[in-house]
Amino acid sequence: MKSDDLAPVCMALGMVVPDPNAGLVYNSKWATVRSWLPHDRESVLSIAKRVLDQFWTYRLEELVWAAQEESVEFSELTRRNLLSTLSSLPAPWGKLGLNKVVGEVIQLDEFLRNATLSESELQDVQGVFERCGVLGVSDRRFRVLIERMVHPSVRGEEEQKKYVDALGAELRKSGWELQATDQDAGRALYSLMRANGGVGGRPKRIIFASQAKPDLRFSDAINGDIEIVRFADKVLVYDRPIPPTGFLWRHLQEWWAAAHGLEPEARTTSVSLFRRLRSSLPKSSPPQRLLFEEFFSTFQKSFDELPALLPEVWLYYDPLTVSQRGRDALLRQRMDFLMLFSQSVRVVIEVDGVGHYCDPQGRASASKYAEMVAADRDLRLSGYEVYRFGGKELEGESGRNIVRGFFRLLFRRHGIEAEESK
């Protein structure tokens, strides 16, 4: 581009040019354009998108896509696991071959574009993908690549189904799934989407196993650090990063062991943690206790690698009581149980006693029921999965059967293998 054309082009892209006739800064086009760029991120990103529309390059597209990402959705470990899944499937390059399957999504280097790879080299799927740079591309490009791998132009119908099923099981661990969103010539077109929408953002801390409402205050409001002023011994606060693949019992047990100077893998550590969690369950709700105990009894052989079942978890926190806050009160501040299958896939389990639908005199209350369903609706719209039991269901052996069946189906839904002890 000529120097004389620089100012008009940049102005058309949305930059503010104080003096279009002033010439170049330091005799450098690059320095001149930088001096015209706004200082806030959103404005720079908006200009970058306009540049991309008119002067597309692969590198710029990657920079723009990466800048639009709020957080890392597909970690290196997640990507490696998905590549491992692809390695186990037949005909990785489908009907079109490496260049047309991968090369239309990721810019291949000159060697890969022109090389004739041997059969053994092509069968090293993970190695080929790593050479293509799959581990370092933006999350958006990675999603496009997964969609390309199951496209009907790449695979026949039976093979496509195998790929969708196998990749879907691995993707659900990170809160994603392949959904049929369209058709082409009678064949399904799949898009990679959040499983059930999912919850945005990352969990920063979990306040749970609460035996009383804690008295909290910010010790550093800028960093979001909190301090429990009263009843610190009545709640547990987990403040380690939650892994993208979910919050497992072993993560919780390692944290518990570190906090109490215990051996992380010792059975005594597991037992002490279990007892502390169970002690937070309200004595007025035997059904909650039955659900909690049956979960551990049924899956005791495998619960180390299962999502932790966290009781009495604070979802919202308001220092005022409902009567003090009035009509603006948060009606559901605490959940009966929470499980995190990933950072975004969060499952809430509620066990309803009479207090959920009756007034203090034990009479059926339409307003109490309305409050409950409104709170459920808000949770679901935020991306949580909500499952509710009537307390009457969870009694005796029939109640234990219901709990076992529920968790069996829940784990199957999320692609988790759980070994039962009985």
PDB file of N, CA and C in Angstrom, residues 319-403:
ATOM      1  N   PRO A 319     -25.916 -11.120  52.639  1.00  0.00           N
ATOM      2  CA  PRO A 319     -25.702 -10.998  54.090  1.00  0.00           C
ATOM      3  C   PRO A 319     -26.972 -10.710  54.870  1.00  0.00           C
ATOM      4  N   LEU A 320     -28.012 -10.201  54.184  1.00  0.00           N
ATOM      5  CA  LEU A 320     -29.266  -9.927  54.866  1.00  0.00           C
ATOM      6  C   LEU A 320     -30.180 -11.143  54.806  1.00  0.00           C
ATOM      7  N   THR A 321     -31.115 -11.202  55.723  1.00  0.00           N
ATOM      8  CA  THR A 321     -32.120 -12.261  55.700  1.00  0.00           C
ATOM      9  C   THR A 321     -33.179 -11.912  54.667  1.00  0.00           C
ATOM     10  N   VAL A 322     -34.031 -12.897  54.331  1.00  0.00           N
ATOM     11  CA  VAL A 322     -35.094 -12.663  53.357  1.00  0.00           C
ATOM     12  C   VAL A 322     -36.028 -11.561  53.844  1.00  0.00           C
ATOM     13  N   SER A 323     -36.358 -11.566  55.150  1.00  0.00           N
ATOM     14  CA  SER A 323     -37.273 -10.541  55.675  1.00  0.00           C
ATOM     15  C   SER A 323     -36.626  -9.157  55.634  1.00  0.00           C
ATOM     16  N   GLN A 324     -35.303  -9.077  55.837  1.00  0.00           N
ATOM     17  CA  GLN A 324     -34.615  -7.794  55.770  1.00  0.00           C
ATOM     18  C   GLN A 324     -34.509  -7.283  54.339  1.00  0.00           C
ATOM     19  N   ARG A 325     -34.261  -8.186  53.399  1.00  0.00           N
ATOM     20  CA  ARG A 325     -34.069  -7.796  52.007  1.00  0.00           C
ATOM     21  C   ARG A 325     -35.406  -7.483  51.336  1.00  0.00           C
ATOM     22  N   GLY A 326     -36.466  -8.149  51.772  1.00  0.00           N
ATOM     23  CA  GLY A 326     -37.777  -7.888  51.193  1.00  0.00           C
ATOM     24  C   GLY A 326     -37.953  -8.537  49.830  1.00  0.00           C
ATOM     25  N   ARG A 327     -38.652  -7.843  48.941  1.00  0.00           N
ATOM     26  CA  ARG A 327     -39.026  -8.441  47.659  1.00  0.00           C
ATOM     27  C   ARG A 327     -37.830  -8.702  46.760  1.00  0.00           C
ATOM     28  N   ASP A 328     -36.670  -8.083  47.037  1.00  0.00           N
ATOM     29  CA  ASP A 328     -35.480  -8.299  46.219  1.00  0.00           C
ATOM     30  C   ASP A 328     -34.623  -9.455  46.732  1.00  0.00           C
ATOM     31  N   ALA A 329     -35.124 -10.199  47.690  1.00  0.00           N
ATOM     32  CA  ALA A 329     -34.329 -11.288  48.278  1.00  0.00           C
ATOM     33  C   ALA A 329     -34.086 -12.390  47.258  1.00  0.00           C
ATOM     34  N   LEU A 330     -32.925 -13.026  47.376  1.00  0.00           N
ATOM     35  CA  LEU A 330     -32.614 -14.206  46.568  1.00  0.00           C
ATOM     36  C   LEU A 330     -33.295 -15.400  47.224  1.00  0.00           C
ATOM     37  N   LEU A 331     -34.268 -15.972  46.542  1.00  0.00           N
ATOM     38  CA  LEU A 331     -35.125 -16.964  47.181  1.00  0.00           C
ATOM     39  C   LEU A 331     -34.418 -18.298  47.384  1.00  0.00           C
ATOM     40  N   ARG A 332     -33.511 -18.653  46.489  1.00  0.00           N
ATOM     41  CA  ARG A 332     -32.753 -19.884  46.722  1.00  0.00           C
ATOM     42  C   ARG A 332     -31.276 -19.513  46.825  1.00  0.00           C
ATOM     43  N   GLN A 333     -30.752 -19.502  48.022  1.00  0.00           N
ATOM     44  CA  GLN A 333     -29.349 -19.180  48.202  1.00  0.00           C
ATOM     45  C   GLN A 333     -28.496 -20.442  48.273  1.00  0.00           C
ATOM     46  N   ARG A 334     -29.097 -21.541  48.700  1.00  0.00           N
ATOM     47  CA  ARG A 334     -28.311 -22.751  48.931  1.00  0.00           C
ATOM     48  C   ARG A 334     -28.934 -23.937  48.204  1.00  0.00           C
ATOM     49  N   MET A 335     -28.083 -24.790  47.628  1.00  0.00           N
ATOM     50  CA  MET A 335     -28.527 -25.991  46.918  1.00  0.00           C
ATOM     51  C   MET A 335     -28.306 -27.213  47.791  1.00  0.00           C
ATOM     52  N   ASP A 336     -29.184 -28.214  47.641  1.00  0.00           N
ATOM     53  CA  ASP A 336     -29.007 -29.451  48.404  1.00  0.00           C
ATOM     54  C   ASP A 336     -27.730 -30.170  47.993  1.00  0.00           C
ATOM     55  N   PHE A 337     -27.532 -30.341  46.677  1.00  0.00           N
ATOM     56  CA  PHE A 337     -26.331 -31.016  46.170  1.00  0.00           C
ATOM     57  C   PHE A 337     -25.903 -30.378  44.851  1.00  0.00           C
ATOM     58  N   LEU A 338     -24.596 -30.408  44.617  1.00  0.00           N
ATOM     59  CA  LEU A 338     -24.031 -29.914  43.363  1.00  0.00           C
ATOM     60  C   LEU A 338     -22.956 -30.883  42.879  1.00  0.00           C
ATOM     61  N   MET A 339     -22.941 -31.137  41.562  1.00  0.00           N
ATOM     62  CA  MET A 339     -21.879 -31.919  40.932  1.00  0.00           C
ATOM     63  C   MET A 339     -21.376 -31.129  39.734  1.00  0.00           C
ATOM     64  N   LEU A 340     -20.061 -31.058  39.555  1.00  0.00           N
ATOM     65  CA  LEU A 340     -19.473 -30.353  38.428  1.00  0.00           C
ATOM     66  C   LEU A 340     -18.827 -31.374  37.493  1.00  0.00           C
ATOM     67  N   PHE A 341     -19.513 -31.662  36.382  1.00  0.00           N
ATOM     68  CA  PHE A 341     -18.984 -32.605  35.405  1.00  0.00           C
ATOM     69  C   PHE A 341     -17.915 -31.955  34.536  1.00  0.00           C
ATOM     70  N   SER A 342     -17.893 -30.646  34.495  1.00  0.00           N
ATOM     71  CA  SER A 342     -16.853 -29.849  33.867  1.00  0.00           C
ATOM     72  C   SER A 342     -17.036 -28.445  34.417  1.00  0.00           C
ATOM     73  N   GLN A 343     -16.217 -27.500  33.950  1.00  0.00           N
ATOM     74  CA  GLN A 343     -16.394 -26.131  34.423  1.00  0.00           C
ATOM     75  C   GLN A 343     -17.759 -25.581  34.047  1.00  0.00           C
ATOM     76  N   SER A 344     -18.312 -26.025  32.925  1.00  0.00           N
ATOM     77  CA  SER A 344     -19.590 -25.475  32.471  1.00  0.00           C
ATOM     78  C   SER A 344     -20.775 -26.394  32.732  1.00  0.00           C
ATOM     79  N   VAL A 345     -20.542 -27.700  32.845  1.00  0.00           N
ATOM     80  CA  VAL A 345     -21.643 -28.654  33.059  1.00  0.00           C
ATOM     81  C   VAL A 345     -21.817 -28.866  34.567  1.00  0.00           C
ATOM     82  N   ARG A 346     -22.830 -28.229  35.122  1.00  0.00           N
ATOM     83  CA  ARG A 346     -23.055 -28.241  36.568  1.00  0.00           C
ATOM     84  C   ARG A 346     -24.450 -28.792  36.838  1.00  0.00           C
ATOM     85  N   VAL A 347     -24.512 -29.781  37.706  1.00  0.00           N
ATOM     86  CA  VAL A 347     -25.762 -30.489  37.989  1.00  0.00           C
ATOM     87  C   VAL A 347     -26.202 -30.184  39.419  1.00  0.00           C
ATOM     88  N   VAL A 348     -27.418 -29.685  39.548  1.00  0.00           N
ATOM     89  CA  VAL A 348     -28.021 -29.397  40.852  1.00  0.00           C
ATOM     90  C   VAL A 348     -29.043 -30.485  41.159  1.00  0.00           C
ATOM     91  N   ILE A 349     -28.980 -31.035  42.375  1.00  0.00           N
ATOM     92  CA  ILE A 349     -29.939 -32.053  42.812  1.00  0.00           C
ATOM     93  C   ILE A 349     -30.656 -31.523  44.047  1.00  0.00           C
ATOM     94  N   GLU A 350     -31.976 -31.505  43.987  1.00  0.00           N
ATOM     95  CA  GLU A 350     -32.775 -31.002  45.096  1.00  0.00           C
ATOM     96  C   GLU A 350     -33.687 -32.102  45.621  1.00  0.00           C
ATOM     97  N   VAL A 351     -33.813 -32.169  46.933  1.00  0.00           N
ATOM     98  CA  VAL A 351     -34.718 -33.114  47.590  1.00  0.00           C
ATOM     99  C   VAL A 351     -35.776 -32.289  48.323  1.00  0.00           C
ATOM    100  N   ASP A 352     -37.017 -32.426  47.907  1.00  0.00           N
ATOM    101  CA  ASP A 352     -38.081 -31.558  48.405  1.00  0.00           C
ATOM    102  C   ASP A 352     -38.779 -32.145  49.628  1.00  0.00           C
ATOM    103  N   GLY A 353     -38.697 -31.433  50.713  1.00  0.00           N
ATOM    104  CA  GLY A 353     -39.525 -31.739  51.869  1.00  0.00           C
ATOM    105  C   GLY A 353     -40.796 -30.896  51.820  1.00  0.00           C
ATOM    106  N   VAL A 354     -41.601 -30.992  52.856  1.00  0.00           N
ATOM    107  CA  VAL A 354     -42.879 -30.261  52.848  1.00  0.00           C
ATOM    108  C   VAL A 354     -42.665 -28.754  52.821  1.00  0.00           C
ATOM    109  N   GLY A 355     -41.491 -28.291  53.295  1.00  0.00           N
ATOM    110  CA  GLY A 355     -41.228 -26.857  53.303  1.00  0.00           C
ATOM    111  C   GLY A 355     -41.152 -26.246  51.923  1.00  0.00           C
ATOM    112  N   HIS A 356     -41.007 -27.090  50.893  1.00  0.00           N
ATOM    113  CA  HIS A 356     -40.932 -26.577  49.525  1.00  0.00           C
ATOM    114  C   HIS A 356     -42.305 -26.237  48.960  1.00  0.00           C
ATOM    115  N   TYR A 357     -43.359 -26.794  49.565  1.00  0.00           N
ATOM    116  CA  TYR A 357     -44.670 -26.543  48.976  1.00  0.00           C
ATOM    117  C   TYR A 357     -45.751 -26.289  50.030  1.00  0.00           C
ATOM    118  N   CYS A 358     -45.348 -26.168  51.307  1.00  0.00           N
ATOM    119  CA  CYS A 358     -46.326 -25.900  52.371  1.00  0.00           C
ATOM    120  C   CYS A 358     -45.895 -24.677  53.175  1.00  0.00           C
ATOM    121  N   ASP A 359     -46.877 -24.032  53.793  1.00  0.00           N
ATOM    122  CA  ASP A 359     -46.564 -22.914  54.670  1.00  0.00           C
ATOM    123  C   ASP A 359     -46.170 -23.456  56.047  1.00  0.00           C
ATOM    124  N   PRO A 360     -45.745 -22.607  56.988  1.00  0.00           N
ATOM    125  CA  PRO A 360     -45.300 -23.097  58.308  1.00  0.00           C
ATOM    126  C   PRO A 360     -46.352 -23.912  59.061  1.00  0.00           C
ATOM    127  N   GLN A 361     -47.620 -23.745  58.702  1.00  0.00           N
ATOM    128  CA  GLN A 361     -48.683 -24.510  59.361  1.00  0.00           C
ATOM    129  C   GLN A 361     -48.944 -25.856  58.660  1.00  0.00           C
ATOM    130  N   GLY A 362     -48.155 -26.159  57.616  1.00  0.00           N
ATOM    131  CA  GLY A 362     -48.310 -27.434  56.927  1.00  0.00           C
ATOM    132  C   GLY A 362     -49.396 -27.446  55.874  1.00  0.00           C
ATOM    133  N   ARG A 363     -49.904 -26.267  55.530  1.00  0.00           N
ATOM    134  CA  ARG A 363     -50.947 -26.192  54.516  1.00  0.00           C
ATOM    135  C   ARG A 363     -50.316 -25.966  53.143  1.00  0.00           C
ATOM    136  N   ALA A 364     -50.881 -26.596  52.114  1.00  0.00           N
ATOM    137  CA  ALA A 364     -50.366 -26.416  50.750  1.00  0.00           C
ATOM    138  C   ALA A 364     -50.350 -24.933  50.394  1.00  0.00           C
ATOM    139  N   SER A 365     -49.234 -24.488  49.818  1.00  0.00           N
ATOM    140  CA  SER A 365     -49.065 -23.059  49.542  1.00  0.00           C
ATOM    141  C   SER A 365     -48.683 -22.851  48.082  1.00  0.00           C
ATOM    142  N   ALA A 366     -49.551 -22.203  47.333  1.00  0.00           N
ATOM    143  CA  ALA A 366     -49.259 -21.916  45.922  1.00  0.00           C
ATOM    144  C   ALA A 366     -48.076 -20.966  45.793  1.00  0.00           C
ATOM    145  N   SER A 367     -47.928 -20.036  46.731  1.00  0.00           N
ATOM    146  CA  SER A 367     -46.829 -19.071  46.646  1.00  0.00           C
ATOM    147  C   SER A 367     -45.481 -19.746  46.897  1.00  0.00           C
ATOM    148  N   LYS A 368     -45.430 -20.712  47.839  1.00  0.00           N
ATOM    149  CA  LYS A 368     -44.184 -21.448  48.085  1.00  0.00           C
ATOM    150  C   LYS A 368     -43.794 -22.247  46.849  1.00  0.00           C
ATOM    151  N   TYR A 369     -44.782 -22.890  46.239  1.00  0.00           N
ATOM    152  CA  TYR A 369     -44.509 -23.662  45.026  1.00  0.00           C
ATOM    153  C   TYR A 369     -44.032 -22.738  43.901  1.00  0.00           C
ATOM    154  N   ALA A 370     -44.645 -21.562  43.770  1.00  0.00           N
ATOM    155  CA  ALA A 370     -44.252 -20.621  42.728  1.00  0.00           C
ATOM    156  C   ALA A 370     -42.819 -20.148  42.923  1.00  0.00           C
ATOM    157  N   GLU A 371     -42.430 -19.913  44.184  1.00  0.00           N
ATOM    158  CA  GLU A 371     -41.042 -19.513  44.461  1.00  0.00           C
ATOM    159  C   GLU A 371     -40.068 -20.603  44.018  1.00  0.00           C
ATOM    160  N   MET A 372     -40.424 -21.845  44.270  1.00  0.00           N
ATOM    161  CA  MET A 372     -39.548 -22.964  43.948  1.00  0.00           C
ATOM    162  C   MET A 372     -39.356 -23.091  42.440  1.00  0.00           C
ATOM    163  N   VAL A 373     -40.445 -23.046  41.687  1.00  0.00           N
ATOM    164  CA  VAL A 373     -40.325 -23.227  40.238  1.00  0.00           C
ATOM    165  C   VAL A 373     -39.650 -22.018  39.592  1.00  0.00           C
ATOM    166  N   ALA A 374     -39.825 -20.835  40.168  1.00  0.00           N
ATOM    167  CA  ALA A 374     -39.149 -19.648  39.643  1.00  0.00           C
ATOM    168  C   ALA A 374     -37.639 -19.775  39.821  1.00  0.00           C
ATOM    169  N   ALA A 375     -37.230 -20.282  40.997  1.00  0.00           N
ATOM    170  CA  ALA A 375     -35.792 -20.475  41.250  1.00  0.00           C
ATOM    171  C   ALA A 375     -35.215 -21.523  40.297  1.00  0.00           C
ATOM    172  N   ASP A 376     -35.977 -22.602  40.063  1.00  0.00           N
ATOM    173  CA  ASP A 376     -35.546 -23.625  39.099  1.00  0.00           C
ATOM    174  C   ASP A 376     -35.376 -23.034  37.708  1.00  0.00           C
ATOM    175  N   ARG A 377     -36.335 -22.229  37.327  1.00  0.00           N
ATOM    176  CA  ARG A 377     -36.304 -21.637  35.987  1.00  0.00           C
ATOM    177  C   ARG A 377     -35.059 -20.759  35.822  1.00  0.00           C
ATOM    178  N   ASP A 378     -34.749 -19.973  36.831  1.00  0.00           N
ATOM    179  CA  ASP A 378     -33.560 -19.116  36.767  1.00  0.00           C
ATOM    180  C   ASP A 378     -32.283 -19.944  36.641  1.00  0.00           C
ATOM    181  N   LEU A 379     -32.218 -21.047  37.394  1.00  0.00           N
ATOM    182  CA  LEU A 379     -31.041 -21.906  37.315  1.00  0.00           C
ATOM    183  C   LEU A 379     -30.873 -22.500  35.927  1.00  0.00           C
ATOM    184  N   ARG A 380     -31.968 -23.001  35.374  1.00  0.00           N
ATOM    185  CA  ARG A 380     -31.889 -23.630  34.053  1.00  0.00           C
ATOM    186  C   ARG A 380     -31.514 -22.611  32.977  1.00  0.00           C
ATOM    187  N   LEU A 381     -32.047 -21.423  33.078  1.00  0.00           N
ATOM    188  CA  LEU A 381     -31.704 -20.389  32.112  1.00  0.00           C
ATOM    189  C   LEU A 381     -30.247 -19.964  32.246  1.00  0.00           C
ATOM    190  N   SER A 382     -29.661 -20.162  33.410  1.00  0.00           N
ATOM    191  CA  SER A 382     -28.240 -19.879  33.609  1.00  0.00           C
ATOM    192  C   SER A 382     -27.358 -21.008  33.104  1.00  0.00           C
ATOM    193  N   GLY A 383     -27.981 -22.148  32.724  1.00  0.00           N
ATOM    194  CA  GLY A 383     -27.213 -23.247  32.159  1.00  0.00           C
ATOM    195  C   GLY A 383     -27.059 -24.452  33.054  1.00  0.00           C
ATOM    196  N   TYR A 384     -27.607 -24.417  34.283  1.00  0.00           N
ATOM    197  CA  TYR A 384     -27.503 -25.554  35.189  1.00  0.00           C
ATOM    198  C   TYR A 384     -28.507 -26.646  34.783  1.00  0.00           C
ATOM    199  N   GLU A 385     -28.121 -27.895  35.016  1.00  0.00           N
ATOM    200  CA  GLU A 385     -29.078 -28.994  34.963  1.00  0.00           C
ATOM    201  C   GLU A 385     -29.674 -29.133  36.363  1.00  0.00           C
ATOM    202  N   VAL A 386     -30.979 -29.226  36.456  1.00  0.00           N
ATOM    203  CA  VAL A 386     -31.649 -29.312  37.758  1.00  0.00           C
ATOM    204  C   VAL A 386     -32.496 -30.576  37.804  1.00  0.00           C
ATOM    205  N   TYR A 387     -32.272 -31.389  38.833  1.00  0.00           N
ATOM    206  CA  TYR A 387     -33.053 -32.617  39.027  1.00  0.00           C
ATOM    207  C   TYR A 387     -33.639 -32.573  40.438  1.00  0.00           C
ATOM    208  N   ARG A 388     -34.919 -32.849  40.510  1.00  0.00           N
ATOM    209  CA  ARG A 388     -35.640 -32.679  41.772  1.00  0.00           C
ATOM    210  C   ARG A 388     -36.322 -33.987  42.183  1.00  0.00           C
ATOM    211  N   PHE A 389     -36.160 -34.350  43.447  1.00  0.00           N
ATOM    212  CA  PHE A 389     -36.818 -35.524  44.015  1.00  0.00           C
ATOM    213  C   PHE A 389     -37.850 -35.061  45.032  1.00  0.00           C
ATOM    214  N   GLY A 390     -38.975 -35.743  45.073  1.00  0.00           N
ATOM    215  CA  GLY A 390     -39.889 -35.575  46.189  1.00  0.00           C
ATOM    216  C   GLY A 390     -39.362 -36.380  47.368  1.00  0.00           C
ATOM    217  N   GLY A 391     -39.383 -35.788  48.547  1.00  0.00           N
ATOM    218  CA  GLY A 391     -38.843 -36.489  49.714  1.00  0.00           C
ATOM    219  C   GLY A 391     -39.476 -37.858  49.919  1.00  0.00           C
ATOM    220  N   LYS A 392     -40.760 -37.984  49.573  1.00  0.00           N
ATOM    221  CA  LYS A 392     -41.486 -39.243  49.761  1.00  0.00           C
ATOM    222  C   LYS A 392     -40.908 -40.363  48.902  1.00  0.00           C
ATOM    223  N   GLU A 393     -40.276 -39.992  47.751  1.00  0.00           N
ATOM    224  CA  GLU A 393     -39.669 -41.009  46.882  1.00  0.00           C
ATOM    225  C   GLU A 393     -38.515 -41.729  47.563  1.00  0.00           C
ATOM    226  N   LEU A 394     -37.780 -41.007  48.393  1.00  0.00           N
ATOM    227  CA  LEU A 394     -36.515 -41.506  48.913  1.00  0.00           C
ATOM    228  C   LEU A 394     -36.689 -42.089  50.308  1.00  0.00           C
ATOM    229  N   GLU A 395     -37.445 -43.177  50.355  1.00  0.00           N
ATOM    230  CA  GLU A 395     -37.665 -43.886  51.614  1.00  0.00           C
ATOM    231  C   GLU A 395     -37.411 -45.377  51.404  1.00  0.00           C
ATOM    232  N   GLY A 396     -36.699 -45.991  52.331  1.00  0.00           N
ATOM    233  CA  GLY A 396     -36.523 -47.441  52.312  1.00  0.00           C
ATOM    234  C   GLY A 396     -35.789 -47.947  51.084  1.00  0.00           C
ATOM    235  N   GLU A 397     -35.990 -49.243  50.809  1.00  0.00           N
ATOM    236  CA  GLU A 397     -35.272 -49.891  49.708  1.00  0.00           C
ATOM    237  C   GLU A 397     -35.702 -49.334  48.351  1.00  0.00           C
ATOM    238  N   SER A 398     -36.979 -48.980  48.203  1.00  0.00           N
ATOM    239  CA  SER A 398     -37.412 -48.410  46.929  1.00  0.00           C
ATOM    240  C   SER A 398     -36.717 -47.082  46.663  1.00  0.00           C
ATOM    241  N   GLY A 399     -36.496 -46.302  47.722  1.00  0.00           N
ATOM    242  CA  GLY A 399     -35.776 -45.040  47.584  1.00  0.00           C
ATOM    243  C   GLY A 399     -34.335 -45.256  47.167  1.00  0.00           C
ATOM    244  N   ARG A 400     -33.706 -46.275  47.739  1.00  0.00           N
ATOM    245  CA  ARG A 400     -32.313 -46.574  47.358  1.00  0.00           C
ATOM    246  C   ARG A 400     -32.238 -47.029  45.903  1.00  0.00           C
ATOM    247  N   ASN A 401     -33.226 -47.790  45.464  1.00  0.00           N
ATOM    248  CA  ASN A 401     -33.261 -48.209  44.053  1.00  0.00           C
ATOM    249  C   ASN A 401     -33.396 -47.006  43.125  1.00  0.00           C
ATOM    250  N   ILE A 402     -34.215 -46.051  43.531  1.00  0.00           N
ATOM    251  CA  ILE A 402     -34.407 -44.839  42.727  1.00  0.00           C
ATOM    252  C   ILE A 402     -33.099 -44.070  42.621  1.00  0.00           C
ATOM    253  N   VAL A 403     -32.377 -43.934  43.727  1.00  0.00           N
ATOM    254  CA  VAL A 403     -31.095 -43.209  43.716  1.00  0.00           C
ATOM    255  C   VAL A 403     -30.092 -43.908  42.804  1.00  0.00           C
TER     256      VAL A 403
END
